[in-house]
JSON list of C-alpha atoms and ligand atoms in Angstrom, two decimals:
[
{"chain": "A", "resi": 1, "resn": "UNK", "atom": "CA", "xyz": [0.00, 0.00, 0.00]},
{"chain": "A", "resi": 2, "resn": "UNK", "atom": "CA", "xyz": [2.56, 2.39, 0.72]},
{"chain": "A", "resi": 3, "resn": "UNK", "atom": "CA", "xyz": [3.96, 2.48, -3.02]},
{"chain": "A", "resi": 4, "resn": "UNK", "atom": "CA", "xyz": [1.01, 2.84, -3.90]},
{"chain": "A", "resi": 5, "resn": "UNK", "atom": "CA", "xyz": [0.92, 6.20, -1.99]},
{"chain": "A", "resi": 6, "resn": "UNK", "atom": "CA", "xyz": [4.29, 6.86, -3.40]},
{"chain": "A", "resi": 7, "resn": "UNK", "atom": "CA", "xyz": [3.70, 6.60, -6.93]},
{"chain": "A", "resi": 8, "resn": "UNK", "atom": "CA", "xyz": [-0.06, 8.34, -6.49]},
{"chain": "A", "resi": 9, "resn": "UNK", "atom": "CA", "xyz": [2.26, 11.18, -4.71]},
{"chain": "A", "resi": 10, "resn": "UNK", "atom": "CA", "xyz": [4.47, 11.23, -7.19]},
{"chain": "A", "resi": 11, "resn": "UNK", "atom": "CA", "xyz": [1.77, 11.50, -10.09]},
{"chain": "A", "resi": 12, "resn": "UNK", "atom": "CA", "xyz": [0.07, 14.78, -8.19]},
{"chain": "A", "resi": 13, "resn": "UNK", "atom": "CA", "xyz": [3.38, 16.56, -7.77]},
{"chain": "A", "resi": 14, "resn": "UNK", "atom": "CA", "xyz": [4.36, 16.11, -11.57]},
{"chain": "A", "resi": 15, "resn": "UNK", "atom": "CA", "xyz": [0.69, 17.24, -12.53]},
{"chain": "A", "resi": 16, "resn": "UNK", "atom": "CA", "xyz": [0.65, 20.16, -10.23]},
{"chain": "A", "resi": 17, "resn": "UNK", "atom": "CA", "xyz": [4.44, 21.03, -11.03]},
{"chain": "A", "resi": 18, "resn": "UNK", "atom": "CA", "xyz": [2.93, 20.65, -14.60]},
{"chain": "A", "resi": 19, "resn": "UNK", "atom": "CA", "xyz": [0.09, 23.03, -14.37]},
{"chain": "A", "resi": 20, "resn": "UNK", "atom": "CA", "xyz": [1.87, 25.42, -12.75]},
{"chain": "A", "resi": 21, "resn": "UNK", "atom": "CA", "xyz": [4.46, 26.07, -15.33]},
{"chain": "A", "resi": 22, "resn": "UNK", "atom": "CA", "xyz": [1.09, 25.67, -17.98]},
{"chain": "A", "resi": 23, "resn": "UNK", "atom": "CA", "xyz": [-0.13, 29.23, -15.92]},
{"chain": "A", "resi": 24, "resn": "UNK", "atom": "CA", "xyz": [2.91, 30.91, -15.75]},
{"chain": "A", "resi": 25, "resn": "UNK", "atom": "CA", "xyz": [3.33, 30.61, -19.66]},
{"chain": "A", "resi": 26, "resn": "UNK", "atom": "CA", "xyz": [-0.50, 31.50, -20.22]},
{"chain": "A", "resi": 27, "resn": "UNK", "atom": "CA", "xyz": [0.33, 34.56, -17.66]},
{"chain": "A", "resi": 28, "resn": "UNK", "atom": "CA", "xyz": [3.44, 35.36, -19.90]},
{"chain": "A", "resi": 29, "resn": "UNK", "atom": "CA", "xyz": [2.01, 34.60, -23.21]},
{"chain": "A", "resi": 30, "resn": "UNK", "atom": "CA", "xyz": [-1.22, 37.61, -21.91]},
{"chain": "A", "resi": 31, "resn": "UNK", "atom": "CA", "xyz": [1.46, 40.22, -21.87]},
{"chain": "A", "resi": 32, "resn": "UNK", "atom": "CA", "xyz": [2.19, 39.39, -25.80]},
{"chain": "A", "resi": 33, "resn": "UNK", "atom": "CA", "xyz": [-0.54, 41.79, -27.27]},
{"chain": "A", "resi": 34, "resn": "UNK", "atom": "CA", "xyz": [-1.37, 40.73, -30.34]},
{"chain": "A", "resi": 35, "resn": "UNK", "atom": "CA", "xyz": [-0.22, 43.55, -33.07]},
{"chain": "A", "resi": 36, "resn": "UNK", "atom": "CA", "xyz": [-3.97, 43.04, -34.81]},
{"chain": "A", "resi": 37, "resn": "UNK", "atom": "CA", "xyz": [-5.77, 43.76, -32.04]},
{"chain": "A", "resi": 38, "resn": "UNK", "atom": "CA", "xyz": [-8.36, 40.81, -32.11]},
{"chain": "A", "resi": 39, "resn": "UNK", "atom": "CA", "xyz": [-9.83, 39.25, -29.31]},
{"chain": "A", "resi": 40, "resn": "UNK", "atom": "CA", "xyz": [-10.12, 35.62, -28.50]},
{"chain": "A", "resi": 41, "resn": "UNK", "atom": "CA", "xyz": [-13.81, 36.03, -30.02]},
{"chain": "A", "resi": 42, "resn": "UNK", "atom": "CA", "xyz": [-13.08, 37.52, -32.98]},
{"chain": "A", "resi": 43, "resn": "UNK", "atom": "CA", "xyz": [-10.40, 34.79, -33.27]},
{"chain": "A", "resi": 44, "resn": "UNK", "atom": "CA", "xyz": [-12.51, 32.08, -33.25]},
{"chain": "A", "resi": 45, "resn": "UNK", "atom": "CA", "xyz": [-15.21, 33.41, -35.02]},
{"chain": "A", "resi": 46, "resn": "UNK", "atom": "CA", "xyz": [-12.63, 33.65, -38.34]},
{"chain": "A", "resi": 47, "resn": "UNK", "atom": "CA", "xyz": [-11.21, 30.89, -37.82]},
{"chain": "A", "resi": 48, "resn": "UNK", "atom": "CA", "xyz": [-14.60, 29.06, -37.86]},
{"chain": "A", "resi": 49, "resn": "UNK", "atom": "CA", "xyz": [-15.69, 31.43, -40.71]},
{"chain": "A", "resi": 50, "resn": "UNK", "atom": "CA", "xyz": [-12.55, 30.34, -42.78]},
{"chain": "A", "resi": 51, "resn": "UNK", "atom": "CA", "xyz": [-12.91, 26.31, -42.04]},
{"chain": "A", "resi": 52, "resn": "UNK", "atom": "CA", "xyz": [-16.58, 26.65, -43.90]},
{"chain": "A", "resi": 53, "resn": "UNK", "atom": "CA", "xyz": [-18.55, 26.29, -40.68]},
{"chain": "A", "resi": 54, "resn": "UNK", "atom": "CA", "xyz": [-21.51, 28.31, -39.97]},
{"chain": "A", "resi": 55, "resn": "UNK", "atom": "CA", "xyz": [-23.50, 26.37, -37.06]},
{"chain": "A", "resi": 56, "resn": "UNK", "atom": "CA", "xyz": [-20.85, 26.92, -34.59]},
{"chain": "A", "resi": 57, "resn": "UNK", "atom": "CA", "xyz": [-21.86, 29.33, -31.80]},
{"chain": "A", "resi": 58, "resn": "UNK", "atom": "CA", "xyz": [-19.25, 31.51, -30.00]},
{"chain": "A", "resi": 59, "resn": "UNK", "atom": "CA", "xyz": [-19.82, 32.36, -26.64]},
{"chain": "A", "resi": 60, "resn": "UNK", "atom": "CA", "xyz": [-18.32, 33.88, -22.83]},
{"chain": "A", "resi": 61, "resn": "UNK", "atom": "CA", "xyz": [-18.12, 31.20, -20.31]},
{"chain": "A", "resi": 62, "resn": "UNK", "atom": "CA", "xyz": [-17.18, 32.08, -16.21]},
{"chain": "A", "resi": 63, "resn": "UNK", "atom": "CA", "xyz": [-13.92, 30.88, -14.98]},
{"chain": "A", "resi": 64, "resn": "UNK", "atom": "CA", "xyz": [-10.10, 30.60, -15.72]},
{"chain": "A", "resi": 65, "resn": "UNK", "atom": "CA", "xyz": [-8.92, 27.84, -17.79]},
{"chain": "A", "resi": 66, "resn": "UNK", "atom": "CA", "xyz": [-12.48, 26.65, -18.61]},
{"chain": "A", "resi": 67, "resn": "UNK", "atom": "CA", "xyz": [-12.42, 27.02, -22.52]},
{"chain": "A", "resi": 68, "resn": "UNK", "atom": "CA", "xyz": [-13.89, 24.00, -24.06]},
{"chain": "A", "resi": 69, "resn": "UNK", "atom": "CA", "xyz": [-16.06, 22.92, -27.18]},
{"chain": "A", "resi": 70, "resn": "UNK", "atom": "CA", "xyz": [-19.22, 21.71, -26.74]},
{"chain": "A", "resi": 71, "resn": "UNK", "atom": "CA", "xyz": [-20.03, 19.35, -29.27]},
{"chain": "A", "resi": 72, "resn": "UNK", "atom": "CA", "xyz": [-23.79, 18.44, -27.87]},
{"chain": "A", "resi": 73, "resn": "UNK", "atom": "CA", "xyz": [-24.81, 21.94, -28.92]},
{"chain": "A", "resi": 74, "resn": "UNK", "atom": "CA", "xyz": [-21.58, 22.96, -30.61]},
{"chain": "A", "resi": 75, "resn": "UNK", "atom": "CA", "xyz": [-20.85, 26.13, -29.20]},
{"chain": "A", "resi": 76, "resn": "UNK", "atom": "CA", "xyz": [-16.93, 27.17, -28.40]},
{"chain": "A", "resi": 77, "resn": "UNK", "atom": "CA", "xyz": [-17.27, 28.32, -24.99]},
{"chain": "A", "resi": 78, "resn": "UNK", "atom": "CA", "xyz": [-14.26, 30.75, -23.95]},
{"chain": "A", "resi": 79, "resn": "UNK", "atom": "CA", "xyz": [-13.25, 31.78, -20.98]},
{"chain": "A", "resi": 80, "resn": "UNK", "atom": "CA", "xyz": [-13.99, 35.59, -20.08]},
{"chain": "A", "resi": 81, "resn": "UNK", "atom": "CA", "xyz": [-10.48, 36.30, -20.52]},
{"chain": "A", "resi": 82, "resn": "UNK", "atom": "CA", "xyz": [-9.95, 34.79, -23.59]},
{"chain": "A", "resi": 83, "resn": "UNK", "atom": "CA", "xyz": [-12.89, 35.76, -25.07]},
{"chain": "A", "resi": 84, "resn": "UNK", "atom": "CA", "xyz": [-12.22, 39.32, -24.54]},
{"chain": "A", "resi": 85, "resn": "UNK", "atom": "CA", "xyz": [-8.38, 39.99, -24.33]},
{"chain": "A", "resi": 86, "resn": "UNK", "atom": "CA", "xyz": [-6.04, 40.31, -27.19]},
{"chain": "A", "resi": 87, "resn": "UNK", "atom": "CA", "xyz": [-2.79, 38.20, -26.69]},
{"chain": "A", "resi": 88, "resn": "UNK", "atom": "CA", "xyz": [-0.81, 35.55, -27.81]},
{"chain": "A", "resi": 89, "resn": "UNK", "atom": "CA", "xyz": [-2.27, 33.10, -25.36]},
{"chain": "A", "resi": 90, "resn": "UNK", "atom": "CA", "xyz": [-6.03, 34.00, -25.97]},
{"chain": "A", "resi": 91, "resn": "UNK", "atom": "CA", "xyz": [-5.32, 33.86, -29.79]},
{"chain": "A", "resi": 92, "resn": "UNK", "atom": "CA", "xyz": [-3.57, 30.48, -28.80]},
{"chain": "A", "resi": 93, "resn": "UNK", "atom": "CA", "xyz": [-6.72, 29.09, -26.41]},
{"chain": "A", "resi": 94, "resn": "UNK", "atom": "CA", "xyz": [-9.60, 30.16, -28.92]},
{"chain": "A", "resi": 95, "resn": "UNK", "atom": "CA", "xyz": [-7.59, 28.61, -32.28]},
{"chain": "A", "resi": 96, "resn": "UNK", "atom": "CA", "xyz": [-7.36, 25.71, -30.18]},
{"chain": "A", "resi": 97, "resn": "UNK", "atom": "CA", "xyz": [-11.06, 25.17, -29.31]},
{"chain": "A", "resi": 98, "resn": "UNK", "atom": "CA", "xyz": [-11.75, 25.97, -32.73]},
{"chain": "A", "resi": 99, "resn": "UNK", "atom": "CA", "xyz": [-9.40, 23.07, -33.90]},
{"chain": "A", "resi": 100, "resn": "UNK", "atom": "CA", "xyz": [-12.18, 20.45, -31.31]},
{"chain": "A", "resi": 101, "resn": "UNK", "atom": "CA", "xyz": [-14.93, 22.52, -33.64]},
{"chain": "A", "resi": 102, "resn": "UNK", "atom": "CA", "xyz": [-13.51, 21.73, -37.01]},
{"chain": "A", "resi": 103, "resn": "UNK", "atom": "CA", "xyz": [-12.46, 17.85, -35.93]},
{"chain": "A", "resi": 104, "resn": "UNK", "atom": "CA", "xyz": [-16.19, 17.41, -34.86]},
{"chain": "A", "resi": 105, "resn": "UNK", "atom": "CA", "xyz": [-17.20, 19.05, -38.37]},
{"chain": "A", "resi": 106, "resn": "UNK", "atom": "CA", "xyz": [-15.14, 16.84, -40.27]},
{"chain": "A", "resi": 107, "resn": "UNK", "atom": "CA", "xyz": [-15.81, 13.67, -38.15]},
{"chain": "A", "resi": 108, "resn": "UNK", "atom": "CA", "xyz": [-12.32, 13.10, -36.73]},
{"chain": "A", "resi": 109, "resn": "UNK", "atom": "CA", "xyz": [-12.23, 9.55, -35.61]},
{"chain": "A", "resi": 110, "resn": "UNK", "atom": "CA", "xyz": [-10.32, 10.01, -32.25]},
{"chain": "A", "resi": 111, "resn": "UNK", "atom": "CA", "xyz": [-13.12, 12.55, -31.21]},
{"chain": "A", "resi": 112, "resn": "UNK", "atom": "CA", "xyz": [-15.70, 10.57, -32.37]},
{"chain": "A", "resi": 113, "resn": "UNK", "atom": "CA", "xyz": [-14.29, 7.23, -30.40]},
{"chain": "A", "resi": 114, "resn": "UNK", "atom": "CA", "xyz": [-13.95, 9.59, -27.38]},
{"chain": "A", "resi": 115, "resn": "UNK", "atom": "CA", "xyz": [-16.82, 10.98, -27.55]},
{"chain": "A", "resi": 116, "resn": "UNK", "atom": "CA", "xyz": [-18.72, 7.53, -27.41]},
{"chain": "A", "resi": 117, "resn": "UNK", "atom": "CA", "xyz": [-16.19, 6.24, -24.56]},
{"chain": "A", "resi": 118, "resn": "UNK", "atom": "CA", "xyz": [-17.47, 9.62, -22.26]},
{"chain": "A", "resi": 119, "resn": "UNK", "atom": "CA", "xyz": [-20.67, 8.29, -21.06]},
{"chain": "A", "resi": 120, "resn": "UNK", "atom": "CA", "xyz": [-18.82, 4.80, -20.27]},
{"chain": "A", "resi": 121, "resn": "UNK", "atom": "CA", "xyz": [-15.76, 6.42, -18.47]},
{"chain": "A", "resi": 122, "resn": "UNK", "atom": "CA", "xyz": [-18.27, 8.65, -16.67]},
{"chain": "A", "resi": 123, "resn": "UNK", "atom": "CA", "xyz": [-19.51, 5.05, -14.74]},
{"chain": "A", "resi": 124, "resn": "UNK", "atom": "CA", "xyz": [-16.72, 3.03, -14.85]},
{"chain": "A", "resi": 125, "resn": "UNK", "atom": "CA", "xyz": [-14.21, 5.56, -13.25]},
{"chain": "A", "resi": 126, "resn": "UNK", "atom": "CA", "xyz": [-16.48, 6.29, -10.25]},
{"chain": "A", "resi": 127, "resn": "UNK", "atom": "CA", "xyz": [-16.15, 3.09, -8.84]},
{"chain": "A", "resi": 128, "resn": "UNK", "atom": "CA", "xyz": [-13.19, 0.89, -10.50]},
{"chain": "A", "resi": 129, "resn": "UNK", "atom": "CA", "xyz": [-10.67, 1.31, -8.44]},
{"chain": "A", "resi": 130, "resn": "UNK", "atom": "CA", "xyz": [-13.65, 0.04, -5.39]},
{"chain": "A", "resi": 131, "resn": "UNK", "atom": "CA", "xyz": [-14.35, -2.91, -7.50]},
{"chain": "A", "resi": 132, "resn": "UNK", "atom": "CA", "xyz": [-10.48, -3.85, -8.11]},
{"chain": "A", "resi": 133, "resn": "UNK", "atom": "CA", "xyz": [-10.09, -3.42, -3.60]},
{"chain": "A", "resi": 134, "resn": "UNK", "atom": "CA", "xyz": [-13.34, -5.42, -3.16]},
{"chain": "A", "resi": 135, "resn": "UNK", "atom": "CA", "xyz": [-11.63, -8.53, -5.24]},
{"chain": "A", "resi": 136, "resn": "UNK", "atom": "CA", "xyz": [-8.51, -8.21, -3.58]},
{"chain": "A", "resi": 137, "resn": "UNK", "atom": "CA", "xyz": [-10.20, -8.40, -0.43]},
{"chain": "A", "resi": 138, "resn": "UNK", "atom": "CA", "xyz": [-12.22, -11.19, -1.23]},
{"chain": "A", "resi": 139, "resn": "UNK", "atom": "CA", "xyz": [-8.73, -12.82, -2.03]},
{"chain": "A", "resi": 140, "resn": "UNK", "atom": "CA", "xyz": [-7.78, -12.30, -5.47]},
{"chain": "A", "resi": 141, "resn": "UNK", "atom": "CA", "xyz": [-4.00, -11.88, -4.84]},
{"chain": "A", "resi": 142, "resn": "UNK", "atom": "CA", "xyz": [-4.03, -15.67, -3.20]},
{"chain": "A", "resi": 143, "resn": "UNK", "atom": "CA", "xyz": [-5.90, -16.66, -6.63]},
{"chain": "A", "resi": 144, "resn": "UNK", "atom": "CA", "xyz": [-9.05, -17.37, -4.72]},
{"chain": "A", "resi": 145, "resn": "UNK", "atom": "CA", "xyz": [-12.12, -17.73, -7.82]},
{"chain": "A", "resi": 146, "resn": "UNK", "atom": "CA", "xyz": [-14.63, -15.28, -7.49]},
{"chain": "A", "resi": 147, "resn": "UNK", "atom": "CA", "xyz": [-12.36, -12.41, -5.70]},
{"chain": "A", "resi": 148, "resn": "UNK", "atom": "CA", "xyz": [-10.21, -12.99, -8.77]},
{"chain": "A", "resi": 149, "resn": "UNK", "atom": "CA", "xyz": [-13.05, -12.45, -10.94]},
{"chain": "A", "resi": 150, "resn": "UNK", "atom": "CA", "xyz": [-14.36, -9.17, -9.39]},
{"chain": "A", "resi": 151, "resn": "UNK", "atom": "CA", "xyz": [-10.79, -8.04, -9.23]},
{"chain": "A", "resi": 152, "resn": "UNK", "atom": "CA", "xyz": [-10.21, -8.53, -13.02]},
{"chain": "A", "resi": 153, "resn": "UNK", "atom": "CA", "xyz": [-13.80, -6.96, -13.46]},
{"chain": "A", "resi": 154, "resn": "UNK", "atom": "CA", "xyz": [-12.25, -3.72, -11.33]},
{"chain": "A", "resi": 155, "resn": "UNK", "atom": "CA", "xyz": [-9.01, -3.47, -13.88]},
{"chain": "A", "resi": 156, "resn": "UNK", "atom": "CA", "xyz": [-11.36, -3.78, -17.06]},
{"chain": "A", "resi": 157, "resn": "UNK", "atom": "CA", "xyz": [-13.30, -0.91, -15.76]},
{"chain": "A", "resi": 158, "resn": "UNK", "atom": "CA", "xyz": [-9.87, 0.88, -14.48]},
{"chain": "A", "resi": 159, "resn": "UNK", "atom": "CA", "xyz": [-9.03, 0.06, -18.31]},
{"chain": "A", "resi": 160, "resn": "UNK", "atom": "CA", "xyz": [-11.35, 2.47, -19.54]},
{"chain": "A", "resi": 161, "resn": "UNK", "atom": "CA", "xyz": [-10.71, 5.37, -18.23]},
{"chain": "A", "resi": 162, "resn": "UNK", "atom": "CA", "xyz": [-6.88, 5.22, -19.11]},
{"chain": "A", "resi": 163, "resn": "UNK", "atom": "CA", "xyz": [-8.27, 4.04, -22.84]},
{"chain": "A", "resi": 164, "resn": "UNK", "atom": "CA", "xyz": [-10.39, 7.25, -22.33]},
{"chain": "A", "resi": 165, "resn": "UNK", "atom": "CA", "xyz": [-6.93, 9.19, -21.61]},
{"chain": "A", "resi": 166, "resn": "UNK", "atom": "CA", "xyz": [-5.09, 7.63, -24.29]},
{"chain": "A", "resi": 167, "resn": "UNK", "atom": "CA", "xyz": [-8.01, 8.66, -26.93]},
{"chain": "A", "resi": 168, "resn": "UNK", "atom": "CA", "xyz": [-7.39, 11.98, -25.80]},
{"chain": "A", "resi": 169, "resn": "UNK", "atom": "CA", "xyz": [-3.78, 12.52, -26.66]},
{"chain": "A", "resi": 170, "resn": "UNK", "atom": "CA", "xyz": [-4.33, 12.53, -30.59]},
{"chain": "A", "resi": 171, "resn": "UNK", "atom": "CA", "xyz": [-7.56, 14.65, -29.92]},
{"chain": "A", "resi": 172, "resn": "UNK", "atom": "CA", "xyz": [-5.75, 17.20, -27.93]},
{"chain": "A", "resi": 173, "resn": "UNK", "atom": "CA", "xyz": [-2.31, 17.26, -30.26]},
{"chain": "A", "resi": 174, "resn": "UNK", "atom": "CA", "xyz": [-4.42, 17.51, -33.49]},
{"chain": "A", "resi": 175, "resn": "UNK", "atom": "CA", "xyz": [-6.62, 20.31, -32.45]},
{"chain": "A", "resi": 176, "resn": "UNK", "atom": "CA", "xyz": [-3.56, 22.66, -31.64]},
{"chain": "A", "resi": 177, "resn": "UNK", "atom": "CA", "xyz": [-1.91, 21.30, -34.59]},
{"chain": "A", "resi": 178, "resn": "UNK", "atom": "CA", "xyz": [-4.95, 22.70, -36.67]},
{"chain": "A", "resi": 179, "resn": "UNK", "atom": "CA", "xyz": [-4.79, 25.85, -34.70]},
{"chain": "A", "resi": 180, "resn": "UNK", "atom": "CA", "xyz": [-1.52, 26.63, -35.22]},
{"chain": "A", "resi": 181, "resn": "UNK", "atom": "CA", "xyz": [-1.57, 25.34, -39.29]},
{"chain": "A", "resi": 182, "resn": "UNK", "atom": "CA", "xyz": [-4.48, 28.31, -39.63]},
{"chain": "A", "resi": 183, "resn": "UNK", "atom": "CA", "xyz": [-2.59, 30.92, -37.63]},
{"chain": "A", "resi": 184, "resn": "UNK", "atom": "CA", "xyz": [0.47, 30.57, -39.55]},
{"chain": "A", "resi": 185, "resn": "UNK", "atom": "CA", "xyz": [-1.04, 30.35, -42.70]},
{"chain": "A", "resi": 186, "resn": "UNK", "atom": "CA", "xyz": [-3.53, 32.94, -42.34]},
{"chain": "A", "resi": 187, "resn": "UNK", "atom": "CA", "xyz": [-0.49, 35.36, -40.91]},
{"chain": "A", "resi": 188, "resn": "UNK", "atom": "CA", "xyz": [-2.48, 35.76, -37.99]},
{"chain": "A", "resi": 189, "resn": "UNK", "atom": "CA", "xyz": [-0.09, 36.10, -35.56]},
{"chain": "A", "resi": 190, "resn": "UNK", "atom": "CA", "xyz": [3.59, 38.01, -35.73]},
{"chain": "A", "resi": 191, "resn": "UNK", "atom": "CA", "xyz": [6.90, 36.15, -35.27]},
{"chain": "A", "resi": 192, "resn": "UNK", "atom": "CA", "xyz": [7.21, 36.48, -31.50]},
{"chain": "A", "resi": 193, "resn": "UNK", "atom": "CA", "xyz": [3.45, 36.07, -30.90]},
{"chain": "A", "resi": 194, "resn": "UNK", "atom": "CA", "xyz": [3.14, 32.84, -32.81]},
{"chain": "A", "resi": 195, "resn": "UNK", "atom": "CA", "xyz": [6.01, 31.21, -31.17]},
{"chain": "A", "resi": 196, "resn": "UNK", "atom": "CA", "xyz": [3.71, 31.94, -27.56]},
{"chain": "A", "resi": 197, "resn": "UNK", "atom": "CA", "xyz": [1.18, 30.34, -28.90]},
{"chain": "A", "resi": 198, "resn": "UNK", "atom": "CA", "xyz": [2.58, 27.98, -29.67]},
{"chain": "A", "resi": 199, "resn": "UNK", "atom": "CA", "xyz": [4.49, 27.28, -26.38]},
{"chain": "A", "resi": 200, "resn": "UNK", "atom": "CA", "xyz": [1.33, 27.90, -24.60]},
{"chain": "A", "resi": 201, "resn": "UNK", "atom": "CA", "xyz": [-0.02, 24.64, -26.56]},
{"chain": "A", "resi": 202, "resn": "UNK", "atom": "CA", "xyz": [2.50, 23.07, -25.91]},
{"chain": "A", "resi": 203, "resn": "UNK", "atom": "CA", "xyz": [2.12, 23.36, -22.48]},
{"chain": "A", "resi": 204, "resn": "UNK", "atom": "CA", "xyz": [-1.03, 22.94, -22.53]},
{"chain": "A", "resi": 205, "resn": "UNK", "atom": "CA", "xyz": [-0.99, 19.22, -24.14]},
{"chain": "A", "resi": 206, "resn": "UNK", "atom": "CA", "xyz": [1.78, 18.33, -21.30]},
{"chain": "A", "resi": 207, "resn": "UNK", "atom": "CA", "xyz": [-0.83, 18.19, -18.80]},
{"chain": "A", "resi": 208, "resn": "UNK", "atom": "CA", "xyz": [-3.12, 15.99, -21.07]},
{"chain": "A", "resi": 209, "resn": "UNK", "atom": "CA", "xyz": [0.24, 13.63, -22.09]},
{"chain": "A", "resi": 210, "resn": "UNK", "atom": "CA", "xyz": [1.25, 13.54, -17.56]},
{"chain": "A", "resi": 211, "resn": "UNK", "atom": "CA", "xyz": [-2.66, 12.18, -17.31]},
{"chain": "A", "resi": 212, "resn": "UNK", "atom": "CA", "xyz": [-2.16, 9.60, -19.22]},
{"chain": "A", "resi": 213, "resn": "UNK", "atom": "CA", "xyz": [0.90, 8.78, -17.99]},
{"chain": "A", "resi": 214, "resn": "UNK", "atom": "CA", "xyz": [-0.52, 8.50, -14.15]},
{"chain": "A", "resi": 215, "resn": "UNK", "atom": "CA", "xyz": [-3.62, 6.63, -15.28]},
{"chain": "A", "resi": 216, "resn": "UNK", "atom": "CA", "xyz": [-0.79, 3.98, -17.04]},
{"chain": "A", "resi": 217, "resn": "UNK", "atom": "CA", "xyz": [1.24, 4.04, -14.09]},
{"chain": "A", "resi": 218, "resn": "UNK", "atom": "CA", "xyz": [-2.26, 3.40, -11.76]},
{"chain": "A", "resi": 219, "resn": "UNK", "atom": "CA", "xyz": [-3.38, 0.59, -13.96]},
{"chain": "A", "resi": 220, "resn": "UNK", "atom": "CA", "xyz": [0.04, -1.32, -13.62]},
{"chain": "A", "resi": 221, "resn": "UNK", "atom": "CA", "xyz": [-0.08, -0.73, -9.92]},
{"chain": "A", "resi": 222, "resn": "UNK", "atom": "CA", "xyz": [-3.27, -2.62, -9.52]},
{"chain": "A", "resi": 223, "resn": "UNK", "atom": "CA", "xyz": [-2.45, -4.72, -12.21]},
{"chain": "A", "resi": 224, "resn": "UNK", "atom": "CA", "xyz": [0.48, -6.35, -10.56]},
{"chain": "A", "resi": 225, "resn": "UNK", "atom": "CA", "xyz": [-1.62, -6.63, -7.10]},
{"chain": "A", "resi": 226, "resn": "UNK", "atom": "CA", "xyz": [-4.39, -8.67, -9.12]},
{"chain": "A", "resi": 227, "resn": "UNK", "atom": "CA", "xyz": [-1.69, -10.57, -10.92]},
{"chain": "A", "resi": 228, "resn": "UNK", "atom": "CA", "xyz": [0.76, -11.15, -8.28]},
{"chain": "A", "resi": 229, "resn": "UNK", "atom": "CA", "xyz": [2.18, -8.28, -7.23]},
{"chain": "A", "resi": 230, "resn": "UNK", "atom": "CA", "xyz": [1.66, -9.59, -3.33]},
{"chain": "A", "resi": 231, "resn": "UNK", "atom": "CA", "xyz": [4.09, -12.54, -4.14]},
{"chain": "A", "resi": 232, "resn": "UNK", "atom": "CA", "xyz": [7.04, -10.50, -3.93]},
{"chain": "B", "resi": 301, "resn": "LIG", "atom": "ZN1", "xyz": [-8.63, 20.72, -26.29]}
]
């Protein structure tokens, strides 16, 4: 149990070490005003306008760090900040919402497969790791039948969710990709504010690429209890 802590520990500090650095760049990447003078809005709105589609809404959502798309009713939903400032990281944040708009247009298979695995994850992670105790309790380490079973149940379930992370790499790297392909070739951005952006993504997709790492490094964990991880 106490590795268990360790490595859990260890996950958290990388995330939060992670995210940390992720809002320093955004806060340095605000100070780049963008020589053009459009908002995150504005952004997004030509950037939607220039990939054909018309039945994307763009709106103000509360909160820091809360920019999503929403594919149910596909609006972009930007933060206030983003919505309203004009900087390198705004420009950065509403291209790469926009990019999530565009892969849902076009049917981009990793969105589509996550999209489906959402409603799944949203049970399975609740409880999977209870499920995966449970068996081991009921004696699934000493290979004892029906603890065994529930435990493997648990790790199947525990599956999904880091399945779910996985999904979300190429999702995640392909909509800044598309973000920063359109603010390049559009000349949207100068020299030094494109290369913000484009660190801000960057950063941005680290925190997405350390959550899939942990949920990995979780899985294994229980994996090797189930499987004989109590054997050495
Ligand atoms: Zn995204």
């Amino acid at each position: 149990m106490i590795r268990y802590y360790i490595l859990i520990g260890g996950i958290a500090l990388i995330s939060w070490l992670v995210s940390n650095k992720l809002k320093s760049k955004f806060k340095k990447y605000s100070q780049v005003h963008l020589r053009n003078g459009m908002s995150g809005a504005e952004i997004a709105e030509k950037m939607l306008a220039d990939n054909g589609i018309r039945d994307v809404k763009v709106i103000s959502t509360p909160g820091m760090l809360t920019d999503h798309y929403n594919p149910s009713n596909k609006t972009v939903n930007l933060s206030e900040g983003v919505y309203n400032q004009r900087n390198a990281a705004a420009a950065a944040v509403a291209a790469h919402e926009c990019g999530h708009a565009v892969q849902h247009a076009t049917a981009y298979q990793w969105l589509t497969m996550r999209s489906k695995l959402v409603p799944i994850v949203n049970i399975t992670s609740s409880m999977s790791t209870w499920v995966v105790f449970g068996g081991l309790a009921l004696g699934a380490a000493a290979g004892v039948g029906f603890g065994y079973y529930v435990a493997v149940a648990g790790l199947v379930m525990m599956s999904m969710a880091t399945i779910f992370s996985l999904i979300t790499l190429p999702v995640e790297y392909d909509a800044s990709n598309r973000a920063l392909a359109w603010l390049k070739n559009k000349n949207m951005l100068s020299q030094e504010e494109y290369a913000g952006s484009e660190d801000a993504l960057k950063w941005a997709a680290r925190t997405y690429l350390v959550a899939a790492i942990g949920s990995i490094a979780t899985l294994a964990y229980w994996a090797l209890q189930v499987f004989g991880g109590s054997r050495d």
